PDB file of C-alpha atoms and ligand atoms in Angstrom:
ATOM      1  CA  UNK A 263      -8.602  38.813   1.624  1.00 90.00           C
ATOM      2  CA  UNK A 264      -5.463  40.290  -0.157  1.00 95.00           C
ATOM      3  CA  UNK A 265      -2.232  40.033   2.104  1.00 97.00           C
ATOM      4  CA  UNK A 266       1.426  41.169   1.666  1.00 98.00           C
ATOM      5  CA  UNK A 267       3.808  39.673   4.022  1.00 98.00           C
ATOM      6  CA  UNK A 268       7.361  40.795   3.923  1.00 98.00           C
ATOM      7  CA  UNK A 269       9.937  38.880   6.008  1.00 98.00           C
ATOM      8  CA  UNK A 270      13.588  39.368   7.038  1.00 98.00           C
ATOM      9  CA  UNK A 271      16.477  37.569   8.780  1.00 98.00           C
ATOM     10  CA  UNK A 272      14.486  37.527  12.185  1.00 98.00           C
ATOM     11  CA  UNK A 273      12.084  34.779  10.719  1.00 98.00           C
ATOM     12  CA  UNK A 274      15.129  32.488  10.142  1.00 98.00           C
ATOM     13  CA  UNK A 275      16.911  33.391  13.371  1.00 98.00           C
ATOM     14  CA  UNK A 276      15.423  30.696  15.392  1.00 98.00           C
ATOM     15  CA  UNK A 277      16.552  28.155  12.677  1.00 98.00           C
ATOM     16  CA  UNK A 278      20.090  28.861  13.565  1.00 97.00           C
ATOM     17  CA  UNK A 279      20.726  31.497  10.765  1.00 97.00           C
ATOM     18  CA  UNK A 280      22.165  34.449  12.161  1.00 94.00           C
ATOM     19  CA  UNK A 281      20.875  38.181  11.359  1.00 96.00           C
ATOM     20  CA  UNK A 282      22.699  40.870   9.900  1.00 96.00           C
ATOM     21  CA  UNK A 283      22.247  43.825  12.562  1.00 94.00           C
ATOM     22  CA  UNK A 284      21.200  42.309  15.690  1.00 92.00           C
ATOM     23  CA  UNK A 285      24.132  42.332  18.367  1.00 90.00           C
ATOM     24  CA  UNK A 286      26.782  39.624  17.365  1.00 90.00           C
ATOM     25  CA  UNK A 287      25.036  39.693  13.998  1.00 93.00           C
ATOM     26  CA  UNK A 288      26.842  38.986  10.638  1.00 92.00           C
ATOM     27  CA  UNK A 289      27.490  42.628   9.927  1.00 92.00           C
ATOM     28  CA  UNK A 290      29.076  43.238  13.359  1.00 90.00           C
ATOM     29  CA  UNK A 291      31.429  40.398  12.759  1.00 90.00           C
ATOM     30  CA  UNK A 292      32.146  41.098   8.915  1.00 91.00           C
ATOM     31  CA  UNK A 293      32.339  44.546   6.861  1.00 92.00           C
ATOM     32  CA  UNK A 294      29.572  44.395   4.255  1.00 93.00           C
ATOM     33  CA  UNK A 295      31.424  46.586   2.038  1.00 93.00           C
ATOM     34  CA  UNK A 296      34.089  43.796   1.662  1.00 93.00           C
ATOM     35  CA  UNK A 297      31.569  40.919   1.220  1.00 94.00           C
ATOM     36  CA  UNK A 298      28.143  42.279  -0.142  1.00 96.00           C
ATOM     37  CA  UNK A 299      28.973  44.658  -2.982  1.00 97.00           C
ATOM     38  CA  UNK A 300      29.845  44.009  -6.525  1.00 97.00           C
ATOM     39  CA  UNK A 301      33.040  45.848  -5.896  1.00 97.00           C
ATOM     40  CA  UNK A 302      34.155  43.791  -3.063  1.00 97.00           C
ATOM     41  CA  UNK A 303      33.425  40.692  -5.756  1.00 96.00           C
ATOM     42  CA  UNK A 304      35.704  42.377  -8.248  1.00 96.00           C
ATOM     43  CA  UNK A 305      38.422  43.103  -5.966  1.00 96.00           C
ATOM     44  CA  UNK A 306      38.629  39.732  -4.074  1.00 96.00           C
ATOM     45  CA  UNK A 307      36.219  37.097  -5.530  1.00 96.00           C
ATOM     46  CA  UNK A 308      38.180  34.352  -3.445  1.00 96.00           C
ATOM     47  CA  UNK A 309      37.108  36.185  -0.104  1.00 96.00           C
ATOM     48  CA  UNK A 310      33.424  36.765  -1.208  1.00 96.00           C
ATOM     49  CA  UNK A 311      33.167  33.009  -2.492  1.00 97.00           C
ATOM     50  CA  UNK A 312      34.503  31.543   0.775  1.00 96.00           C
ATOM     51  CA  UNK A 313      32.083  33.791   2.803  1.00 95.00           C
ATOM     52  CA  UNK A 314      28.917  32.800   0.749  1.00 96.00           C
ATOM     53  CA  UNK A 315      30.194  29.026   0.626  1.00 97.00           C
ATOM     54  CA  UNK A 316      29.977  29.215   4.614  1.00 95.00           C
ATOM     55  CA  UNK A 317      26.737  30.934   4.386  1.00 95.00           C
ATOM     56  CA  UNK A 318      25.000  28.429   1.975  1.00 96.00           C
ATOM     57  CA  UNK A 319      26.392  25.414   4.014  1.00 96.00           C
ATOM     58  CA  UNK A 320      24.626  26.941   7.239  1.00 95.00           C
ATOM     59  CA  UNK A 321      21.411  27.330   5.211  1.00 95.00           C
ATOM     60  CA  UNK A 322      21.752  23.913   3.859  1.00 95.00           C
ATOM     61  CA  UNK A 323      22.021  22.567   7.584  1.00 96.00           C
ATOM     62  CA  UNK A 324      18.964  24.589   8.719  1.00 98.00           C
ATOM     63  CA  UNK A 325      15.280  23.548   8.835  1.00 98.00           C
ATOM     64  CA  UNK A 326      12.109  25.605   8.691  1.00 98.00           C
ATOM     65  CA  UNK A 327      10.764  26.750  12.152  1.00 98.00           C
ATOM     66  CA  UNK A 328       7.058  27.082  13.410  1.00 98.00           C
ATOM     67  CA  UNK A 329       6.930  30.673  11.773  1.00 98.00           C
ATOM     68  CA  UNK A 330       7.703  29.324   8.232  1.00 98.00           C
ATOM     69  CA  UNK A 331       5.426  26.667   8.826  1.00 98.00           C
ATOM     70  CA  UNK A 332       2.819  28.799  10.072  1.00 98.00           C
ATOM     71  CA  UNK A 333       3.116  31.009   6.696  1.00 98.00           C
ATOM     72  CA  UNK A 334       3.141  27.904   4.444  1.00 98.00           C
ATOM     73  CA  UNK A 335      -0.369  26.761   6.175  1.00 98.00           C
ATOM     74  CA  UNK A 336      -1.791  30.356   5.767  1.00 98.00           C
ATOM     75  CA  UNK A 337      -0.569  30.420   1.782  1.00 98.00           C
ATOM     76  CA  UNK A 338      -2.290  26.892   1.586  1.00 98.00           C
ATOM     77  CA  UNK A 339      -5.597  27.762   3.159  1.00 97.00           C
ATOM     78  CA  UNK A 340      -5.735  31.332   1.768  1.00 96.00           C
ATOM     79  CA  UNK A 341      -5.491  29.594  -1.625  1.00 96.00           C
ATOM     80  CA  UNK A 342      -8.159  26.780  -0.967  1.00 96.00           C
ATOM     81  CA  UNK A 343     -10.475  29.833  -0.292  1.00 95.00           C
ATOM     82  CA  UNK A 344      -9.806  31.959  -3.251  1.00 96.00           C
ATOM     83  CA  UNK A 345      -7.718  34.477  -1.459  1.00 96.00           C
ATOM     84  CA  UNK A 346      -4.514  36.017  -2.155  1.00 96.00           C
ATOM     85  CA  UNK A 347      -1.225  36.191  -0.427  1.00 97.00           C
ATOM     86  CA  UNK A 348       2.090  37.909  -1.569  1.00 98.00           C
ATOM     87  CA  UNK A 349       4.861  36.622   0.483  1.00 98.00           C
ATOM     88  CA  UNK A 350       8.179  38.323  -0.405  1.00 98.00           C
ATOM     89  CA  UNK A 351      11.285  37.744   1.570  1.00 98.00           C
ATOM     90  CA  UNK A 352      14.406  39.515   1.897  1.00 98.00           C
ATOM     91  CA  UNK A 353      16.213  36.196   2.917  1.00 98.00           C
ATOM     92  CA  UNK A 354      18.448  34.080   0.589  1.00 98.00           C
ATOM     93  CA  UNK A 355      17.858  30.976   2.344  1.00 98.00           C
ATOM     94  CA  UNK A 356      14.917  28.529   1.051  1.00 98.00           C
ATOM     95  CA  UNK A 357      13.304  28.118   4.486  1.00 98.00           C
ATOM     96  CA  UNK A 358       9.939  29.518   3.323  1.00 98.00           C
ATOM     97  CA  UNK A 359       9.859  26.993   0.401  1.00 98.00           C
ATOM     98  CA  UNK A 360      11.083  23.997   2.235  1.00 98.00           C
ATOM     99  CA  UNK A 361       8.185  24.751   4.715  1.00 98.00           C
ATOM    100  CA  UNK A 362       5.874  24.709   1.580  1.00 98.00           C
ATOM    101  CA  UNK A 363       5.121  28.225   0.866  1.00 98.00           C
ATOM    102  CA  UNK A 364       5.244  30.188  -2.162  1.00 98.00           C
ATOM    103  CA  UNK A 365       7.737  32.978  -1.957  1.00 98.00           C
ATOM    104  CA  UNK A 366       9.440  35.909  -4.226  1.00 98.00           C
ATOM    105  CA  UNK A 367      13.050  36.411  -3.115  1.00 98.00           C
ATOM    106  CA  UNK A 368      13.787  40.169  -3.389  1.00 98.00           C
ATOM    107  CA  UNK A 369      17.535  39.682  -2.666  1.00 98.00           C
ATOM    108  CA  UNK A 370      17.998  36.501  -4.559  1.00 98.00           C
ATOM    109  CA  UNK A 371      18.861  33.007  -3.411  1.00 97.00           C
ATOM    110  CA  UNK A 372      22.042  31.226  -2.003  1.00 96.00           C
ATOM    111  CA  UNK A 373      21.378  28.043  -3.871  1.00 95.00           C
ATOM    112  CA  UNK A 374      21.555  29.539  -7.233  1.00 98.00           C
ATOM    113  CA  UNK A 375      24.737  30.862  -9.381  1.00 98.00           C
ATOM    114  CA  UNK A 376      24.305  33.340 -12.150  1.00 98.00           C
ATOM    115  CA  UNK A 377      27.230  33.707 -14.859  1.00 98.00           C
ATOM    116  CA  UNK A 378      28.649  37.232 -15.296  1.00 96.00           C
ATOM    117  CA  UNK A 379      29.107  36.342 -19.103  1.00 96.00           C
ATOM    118  CA  UNK A 380      26.068  34.836 -20.354  1.00 97.00           C
ATOM    119  CA  UNK A 381      23.591  35.704 -17.455  1.00 97.00           C
ATOM    120  CA  UNK A 382      22.347  32.428 -17.120  1.00 98.00           C
ATOM    121  CA  UNK A 383      21.124  31.125 -13.578  1.00 98.00           C
ATOM    122  CA  UNK A 384      21.580  27.753 -12.348  1.00 98.00           C
ATOM    123  CA  UNK A 385      20.619  25.719  -9.175  1.00 97.00           C
ATOM    124  CA  UNK A 386      23.842  25.465  -7.185  1.00 97.00           C
ATOM    125  CA  UNK A 387      24.113  23.749  -3.671  1.00 93.00           C
ATOM    126  CA  UNK A 388      27.886  22.863  -3.269  1.00 94.00           C
ATOM    127  CA  UNK A 389      30.908  25.318  -3.355  1.00 96.00           C
ATOM    128  CA  UNK A 390      31.354  28.098  -5.691  1.00 98.00           C
ATOM    129  CA  UNK A 391      34.858  29.119  -6.564  1.00 97.00           C
ATOM    130  CA  UNK A 392      36.757  31.209  -9.270  1.00 97.00           C
ATOM    131  CA  UNK A 393      37.426  27.926 -10.843  1.00 97.00           C
ATOM    132  CA  UNK A 394      33.465  27.053 -11.187  1.00 97.00           C
ATOM    133  CA  UNK A 395      32.280  26.572 -14.699  1.00 98.00           C
ATOM    134  CA  UNK A 396      28.922  27.976 -16.251  1.00 98.00           C
ATOM    135  CA  UNK A 397      26.841  24.899 -17.289  1.00 97.00           C
ATOM    136  CA  UNK A 398      25.502  27.103 -20.029  1.00 98.00           C
ATOM    137  CA  UNK A 399      28.389  29.046 -21.759  1.00 97.00           C
ATOM    138  CA  UNK A 400      30.807  26.499 -20.290  1.00 97.00           C
ATOM    139  CA  UNK A 401      33.268  29.421 -19.133  1.00 96.00           C
ATOM    140  CA  UNK A 402      35.162  29.032 -15.724  1.00 96.00           C
ATOM    141  CA  UNK A 403      35.611  31.905 -13.292  1.00 95.00           C
ATOM    142  CA  UNK A 404      32.571  33.852 -14.095  1.00 96.00           C
ATOM    143  CA  UNK A 405      29.878  32.690 -11.567  1.00 98.00           C
ATOM    144  CA  UNK A 406      28.691  34.559  -8.663  1.00 98.00           C
ATOM    145  CA  UNK A 407      26.215  33.902  -6.051  1.00 98.00           C
ATOM    146  CA  UNK A 408      22.595  34.863  -7.358  1.00 98.00           C
ATOM    147  CA  UNK A 409      22.200  37.439  -4.707  1.00 98.00           C
ATOM    148  CA  UNK A 410      21.198  41.085  -4.495  1.00 98.00           C
ATOM    149  CA  UNK A 411      24.410  43.179  -3.216  1.00 98.00           C
ATOM    150  CA  UNK A 412      24.492  46.667  -2.240  1.00 97.00           C
ATOM    151  CA  UNK A 413      23.939  48.991  -4.808  1.00 97.00           C
ATOM    152  CA  UNK A 414      22.414  46.549  -6.729  1.00 98.00           C
ATOM    153  CA  UNK A 415      18.675  46.306  -8.095  1.00 98.00           C
ATOM    154  CA  UNK A 416      16.253  44.218  -5.982  1.00 98.00           C
ATOM    155  CA  UNK A 417      14.779  41.435  -8.029  1.00 98.00           C
ATOM    156  CA  UNK A 418      10.895  41.543  -8.913  1.00 98.00           C
ATOM    157  CA  UNK A 419      10.042  45.141  -8.003  1.00 97.00           C
ATOM    158  CA  UNK A 420       7.127  45.372 -10.552  1.00 97.00           C
ATOM    159  CA  UNK A 421       5.456  42.392  -9.298  1.00 97.00           C
ATOM    160  CA  UNK A 422       6.033  43.622  -5.779  1.00 98.00           C
ATOM    161  CA  UNK A 423       4.585  47.177  -6.344  1.00 97.00           C
ATOM    162  CA  UNK A 424       1.544  45.681  -8.169  1.00 96.00           C
ATOM    163  CA  UNK A 425       0.729  43.406  -5.037  1.00 97.00           C
ATOM    164  CA  UNK A 426       1.479  45.885  -2.495  1.00 96.00           C
ATOM    165  CA  UNK A 427      -1.098  48.239  -4.187  1.00 93.00           C
ATOM    166  CA  UNK A 428      -3.695  45.700  -4.143  1.00 94.00           C
ATOM    167  CA  UNK A 429      -3.380  44.553  -0.575  1.00 96.00           C
ATOM    168  CA  UNK A 430      -5.875  44.762   2.452  1.00 94.00           C
ATOM    169  CA  UNK A 431      -3.135  44.569   4.886  1.00 96.00           C
ATOM    170  CA  UNK A 432       0.740  44.947   4.775  1.00 97.00           C
ATOM    171  CA  UNK A 433       2.682  42.799   7.578  1.00 98.00           C
ATOM    172  CA  UNK A 434       6.513  42.890   7.930  1.00 98.00           C
ATOM    173  CA  UNK A 435       8.120  40.144  10.101  1.00 98.00           C
ATOM    174  CA  UNK A 436      11.701  39.951  11.519  1.00 98.00           C
ATOM    175  CA  UNK A 437      13.219  43.052   9.550  1.00 98.00           C
ATOM    176  CA  UNK A 438      15.137  45.714  10.833  1.00 97.00           C
ATOM    177  CA  UNK A 439      13.733  48.429   8.354  1.00 98.00           C
ATOM    178  CA  UNK A 440      17.349  49.499   7.707  1.00 97.00           C
ATOM    179  CA  UNK A 441      17.651  48.394   3.957  1.00 98.00           C
ATOM    180  CA  UNK A 442      15.869  50.023   1.019  1.00 98.00           C
ATOM    181  CA  UNK A 443      13.697  49.625  -0.806  1.00 98.00           C
ATOM    182  CA  UNK A 444      12.109  46.807   1.476  1.00 98.00           C
ATOM    183  CA  UNK A 445      12.077  49.082   4.362  1.00 98.00           C
ATOM    184  CA  UNK A 446      10.265  51.800   2.330  1.00 98.00           C
ATOM    185  CA  UNK A 447       7.070  49.240   1.773  1.00 98.00           C
ATOM    186  CA  UNK A 448       5.610  50.343   4.929  1.00 98.00           C
ATOM    187  CA  UNK A 449       5.354  53.872   3.787  1.00 97.00           C
ATOM    188  CA  UNK A 450       3.985  52.983   0.376  1.00 96.00           C
ATOM    189  CA  UNK A 451       1.357  50.705   2.104  1.00 96.00           C
ATOM    190  CA  UNK A 452       0.464  53.670   4.283  1.00 95.00           C
ATOM    191  CA  UNK A 453       0.055  55.989   1.296  1.00 94.00           C
ATOM    192  CA  UNK A 454      -2.247  53.559  -0.671  1.00 93.00           C
ATOM    193  CA  UNK A 455      -4.424  53.412   2.663  1.00 93.00           C
ATOM    194  CA  UNK A 456      -3.440  49.840   3.644  1.00 94.00           C
ATOM    195  CA  UNK A 457      -3.154  48.675   7.272  1.00 95.00           C
ATOM    196  CA  UNK A 458       0.091  47.788   8.425  1.00 97.00           C
ATOM    197  CA  UNK A 459       1.475  45.430  10.889  1.00 97.00           C
ATOM    198  CA  UNK A 460       4.882  44.657  12.474  1.00 98.00           C
ATOM    199  CA  UNK A 461       5.919  41.500  13.903  1.00 98.00           C
ATOM    200  CA  UNK A 462       9.117  41.736  15.335  1.00 98.00           C
ATOM    201  CA  UNK A 463      11.428  40.788  18.466  1.00 98.00           C
ATOM    202  CA  UNK A 464      12.221  44.613  18.781  1.00 97.00           C
ATOM    203  CA  UNK A 465      10.782  47.649  17.182  1.00 98.00           C
ATOM    204  CA  UNK A 466      12.321  48.203  13.667  1.00 97.00           C
ATOM    205  CA  UNK A 467      14.024  51.577  12.714  1.00 97.00           C
ATOM    206  CA  UNK A 468      10.686  52.317  10.962  1.00 97.00           C
ATOM    207  CA  UNK A 469       8.337  51.058  13.479  1.00 97.00           C
ATOM    208  CA  UNK A 470       6.495  54.241  14.040  1.00 96.00           C
ATOM    209  CA  UNK A 471       4.926  53.789  10.500  1.00 97.00           C
ATOM    210  CA  UNK A 472       3.225  50.753  11.518  1.00 97.00           C
ATOM    211  CA  UNK A 473      -0.601  50.762  12.725  1.00 95.00           C
ATOM    212  CA  UNK A 474       0.128  47.851  15.093  1.00 95.00           C
ATOM    213  CA  UNK A 475       2.717  45.695  16.574  1.00 96.00           C
ATOM    214  CA  UNK A 476       3.381  42.471  18.012  1.00 97.00           C
ATOM    215  CA  UNK A 477       6.995  42.134  19.838  1.00 98.00           C
ATOM    216  CA  UNK A 478       8.294  38.520  20.490  1.00 98.00           C
ATOM    217  CA  UNK A 479      10.075  35.621  18.946  1.00 98.00           C
ATOM    218  CA  UNK A 480       8.794  34.786  15.246  1.00 98.00           C
ATOM    219  CA  UNK A 481       8.057  31.276  16.322  1.00 98.00           C
ATOM    220  CA  UNK A 482       5.419  32.565  18.914  1.00 98.00           C
ATOM    221  CA  UNK A 483       4.087  35.375  17.255  1.00 98.00           C
ATOM    222  CA  UNK A 484       3.649  34.197  13.600  1.00 98.00           C
ATOM    223  CA  UNK A 485       1.645  31.375  14.329  1.00 98.00           C
ATOM    224  CA  UNK A 486      -0.667  33.296  16.311  1.00 97.00           C
ATOM    225  CA  UNK A 487      -0.813  36.061  13.706  1.00 97.00           C
ATOM    226  CA  UNK A 488      -1.958  33.241  11.175  1.00 98.00           C
ATOM    227  CA  UNK A 489      -4.458  31.806  13.433  1.00 97.00           C
ATOM    228  CA  UNK A 490      -6.010  35.342  13.926  1.00 96.00           C
ATOM    229  CA  UNK A 491      -5.920  36.035  10.222  1.00 96.00           C
ATOM    230  CA  UNK A 492      -7.630  32.792   9.340  1.00 96.00           C
ATOM    231  CA  UNK A 493     -10.451  33.043  11.747  1.00 95.00           C
ATOM    232  CA  UNK A 494     -10.997  36.760  11.808  1.00 93.00           C
ATOM    233  CA  UNK A 495      -9.605  38.211   8.715  1.00 90.00           C
ATOM    234  CA  UNK A 496      -7.203  41.212   8.252  1.00 87.00           C
ATOM    235  CA  UNK A 497      -9.707  43.455   9.987  1.00 87.00           C
ATOM    236  CA  UNK A 498      -8.411  41.960  13.271  1.00 90.00           C
ATOM    237  CA  UNK A 499      -5.119  44.144  12.735  1.00 87.00           C
ATOM    238  CA  UNK A 500      -6.763  47.297  11.898  1.00 79.00           C
ATOM    239  CA  UNK A 501      -6.710  49.308  15.157  1.00 71.00           C
ATOM    240  CA  UNK A 502     -10.249  50.789  15.308  1.00 65.00           C
ATOM    241  CA  UNK A 503     -11.310  47.502  13.801  1.00 48.00           C
ATOM    242  CA  UNK A 504     -12.512  49.108  10.275  1.00 43.00           C
ATOM    243  CA  UNK A 505     -10.699  49.534   7.043  1.00 41.00           C
ATOM    244  CA  UNK A 506      -8.730  52.460   6.809  1.00 42.00           C
ATOM    245  CA  UNK A 507      -9.813  55.348   4.425  1.00 34.00           C
TER     246      UNK A 507
HETATM  247  C1  BJW B 238      13.782  38.579  15.378  1.00 63.15           C
HETATM  248  C2  BJW B 238      14.000  37.457  15.990  1.00 63.15           C
HETATM  249  C3  BJW B 238      13.339  36.435  16.119  1.00 63.15           C
HETATM  250  C4  BJW B 238      15.811  38.796  15.636  1.00 63.15           C
HETATM  251  N1  BJW B 238      12.007  36.787  15.780  1.00 63.15           N
HETATM  252  N2  BJW B 238      12.385  38.785  14.816  1.00 63.15           N
HETATM  253  C5  BJW B 238      20.774  55.998   2.034  1.00 63.15           C
HETATM  254  C6  BJW B 238      19.385  56.024   2.515  1.00 63.15           C
HETATM  255  C7  BJW B 238      18.739  54.869   1.839  1.00 63.15           C
HETATM  256  C8  BJW B 238      19.029  54.007   0.987  1.00 63.15           C
HETATM  257  C9  BJW B 238      20.322  53.779   0.606  1.00 63.15           C
HETATM  258  C10 BJW B 238      21.277  54.786   1.187  1.00 63.15           C
HETATM  259  N3  BJW B 238      22.552  54.363   1.127  1.00 63.15           N
HETATM  260  C11 BJW B 238      22.310  53.224   0.062  1.00 63.15           C
HETATM  261  C12 BJW B 238      21.209  53.067  -0.005  1.00 63.15           C
HETATM  262  C13 BJW B 238      20.629  51.732  -0.704  1.00 63.15           C
HETATM  263  C14 BJW B 238      20.806  50.470  -0.194  1.00 63.15           C
HETATM  264  C15 BJW B 238      20.232  50.518   1.525  1.00 63.15           C
HETATM  265  O1  BJW B 238      19.295  50.502   1.986  1.00 63.15           O
HETATM  266  N4  BJW B 238      21.549  50.848   2.488  1.00 63.15           N
HETATM  267  C16 BJW B 238      21.109  51.038   3.865  1.00 63.15           C
HETATM  268  C17 BJW B 238      22.252  50.338   4.556  1.00 63.15           C
HETATM  269  C18 BJW B 238      21.055  52.390   4.144  1.00 63.15           C
HETATM  270  N5  BJW B 238      19.927  49.572  -0.615  1.00 63.15           N
HETATM  271  C19 BJW B 238      20.650  48.727  -1.804  1.00 63.15           C
HETATM  272  O2  BJW B 238      21.739  49.148  -2.140  1.00 63.15           O
HETATM  273  C20 BJW B 238      19.599  48.107  -2.291  1.00 63.15           C
HETATM  274  N6  BJW B 238      19.412  48.215  -3.865  1.00 63.15           N
HETATM  275  C21 BJW B 238      18.832  49.544  -4.117  1.00 63.15           C
HETATM  276  O3  BJW B 238      18.336  50.279  -3.577  1.00 63.15           O
HETATM  277  O4  BJW B 238      18.707  49.663  -5.614  1.00 63.15           O
HETATM  278  C22 BJW B 238      18.124  50.852  -5.969  1.00 63.15           C
HETATM  279  C23 BJW B 238      16.711  50.422  -6.496  1.00 63.15           C
HETATM  280  C24 BJW B 238      15.724  50.358  -5.708  1.00 63.15           C
HETATM  281  C25 BJW B 238      14.541  49.924  -6.088  1.00 63.15           C
HETATM  282  C26 BJW B 238      14.205  49.532  -7.364  1.00 63.15           C
HETATM  283  C27 BJW B 238      15.079  49.876  -8.400  1.00 63.15           C
HETATM  284  C28 BJW B 238      16.443  50.131  -7.772  1.00 63.15           C
HETATM  285  C29 BJW B 238      20.086  46.336  -2.493  1.00 63.15           C
HETATM  286  C30 BJW B 238      20.175  45.920  -0.914  1.00 63.15           C
HETATM  287  C31 BJW B 238      20.580  44.638  -0.969  1.00 63.15           C
HETATM  288  C32 BJW B 238      20.659  44.134   0.565  1.00 63.15           C
HETATM  289  N7  BJW B 238      21.647  42.881   0.535  1.00 63.15           N
HETATM  290  C33 BJW B 238      21.743  42.253   1.752  1.00 63.15           C
HETATM  291  C34 BJW B 238      22.701  41.065   1.528  1.00 63.15           C
HETATM  292  C35 BJW B 238      22.255  39.715   0.800  1.00 63.15           C
HETATM  293  C36 BJW B 238      23.294  38.779   0.967  1.00 63.15           C
HETATM  294  C37 BJW B 238      23.664  38.035   1.776  1.00 63.15           C
HETATM  295  O5  BJW B 238      22.848  37.543   2.660  1.00 63.15           O
HETATM  296  O6  BJW B 238      24.724  38.070   2.267  1.00 63.15           O
HETATM  297  O7  BJW B 238      20.480  41.704   2.284  1.00 63.15           O
HETATM  298  S1  BJW B 238      22.185  43.109   3.103  1.00 63.15           S
HETATM  299  C38 BJW B 238      21.057  42.312   4.373  1.00 63.15           C
HETATM  300  O8  BJW B 238      20.179  43.211   4.766  1.00 63.15           O
HETATM  301  C39 BJW B 238      20.443  41.165   3.534  1.00 63.15           C
HETATM  302  C40 BJW B 238      19.107  41.415   4.164  1.00 63.15           C
HETATM  303  O9  BJW B 238      18.089  40.813   3.074  1.00 63.15           O
HETATM  304  C41 BJW B 238      18.984  42.966   4.304  1.00 63.15           C
HETATM  305  C42 BJW B 238      17.874  43.152   5.411  1.00 63.15           C
HETATM  306  O10 BJW B 238      18.248  43.037   6.687  1.00 63.15           O
HETATM  307  P1  BJW B 238      17.052  42.216   7.454  1.00 63.15           P
HETATM  308  O11 BJW B 238      16.374  41.030   7.019  1.00 63.15           O
HETATM  309  O12 BJW B 238      16.238  43.246   7.962  1.00 63.15           O
HETATM  310  O13 BJW B 238      17.816  41.631   8.719  1.00 63.15           O
HETATM  311  P2  BJW B 238      18.416  42.351   9.955  1.00 63.15           P
HETATM  312  O14 BJW B 238      19.710  41.651  10.594  1.00 63.15           O
HETATM  313  O15 BJW B 238      18.793  44.064   9.896  1.00 63.15           O
HETATM  314  O16 BJW B 238      17.220  42.590  11.077  1.00 63.15           O
HETATM  315  C43 BJW B 238      16.716  41.410  11.579  1.00 63.15           C
HETATM  316  C44 BJW B 238      15.465  41.689  12.402  1.00 63.15           C
HETATM  317  O17 BJW B 238      14.892  40.429  13.093  1.00 63.15           O
HETATM  318  C45 BJW B 238      15.559  42.614  13.663  1.00 63.15           C
HETATM  319  O18 BJW B 238      14.560  43.577  13.517  1.00 63.15           O
HETATM  320  C46 BJW B 238      15.572  41.852  14.783  1.00 63.15           C
HETATM  321  O19 BJW B 238      14.594  42.477  15.892  1.00 63.15           O
HETATM  322  C47 BJW B 238      14.501  40.857  14.473  1.00 63.15           C
HETATM  323  N8  BJW B 238      14.774  39.523  14.883  1.00 63.15           N
HETATM  324  N9  BJW B 238      15.638  37.733  16.109  1.00 63.15           N
HETATM  325  C48 BJW B 238      11.639  37.856  15.152  1.00 63.15           C
HETATM  326  N10 BJW B 238      13.882  35.226  16.764  1.00 63.15           N
END
């Protein structure tokens, strides 16, 4: 079995981390152009640091939920059987790894700082300010959250493309399908003849591209999905029960 799973903000929603585009979501309350672009950081680093210090603290207080734990169980059991799982998250929280899963962060991580002068990346759990000093080059004022903002290149794209091409099943969990390149992975999977499955609270913007969908809270749908995968394999999620040509 070779699985590719993409997660988004919806998987962490029940851990108390707000999503971006749901009613009352982060981008309804805050303008992403003022907070999540390199230009915004250039223009007003104090504002951007304040926003991410608050987000980092929210993530620090949150705990993994049943959906994170189910994916960690899937990772452990697939590894024990010699199967392959590529778990890619757009989330910048660390709830997948705190549940025990191995995960690739394509949009970076809250708990890391990157130096815009020397390029070094450092674990960072506390406040980050315009006075923070880079542990490597020892310059102050050059650290930023190690997060992919709009207009920047998402991380690990080569590794992600290779894993997507080799998968038997592509599943997207709790993502609105609004932000590229992640929103385009389902089309790439279809193009490669890979079965596609959506688990979401509501249909994503790209819902029409999935072969099969399960709607409901991640803490309910994901453990069921994992149980079925482990007992029946990915064929259970191909509509006619057979692999697509
Ligand atoms: C539940 C649930 C529950 C709720 N259970 N489910 C025009 C066309 C196409 C592309 C572009 C365009 N103009 C610009 C672009 C590119 C741009 C883009 O896509 N913009 C769109 C807005 C149009 N993309 C970029 O700039 C990216 N870079 C790029 O493309 O570089 C070029 C390149 C590509 C490939 C190779 C090389 C180069 C970078 C994107 C960076 C995104 N950054 C953010 C901010 C991170 C920092 C932070 O956290 O502050 O990442 S934006 C934000 O959106 C965050 C998320 O990771 C990302 C995706 O959001 P997600 O996870 O889908 O959350 P929501 O809120 O949208 O959806 C939540 C879902 O959960 C919903 O479906 C709910 O129903 C569901 N849900 N509760 C289950 N309990």
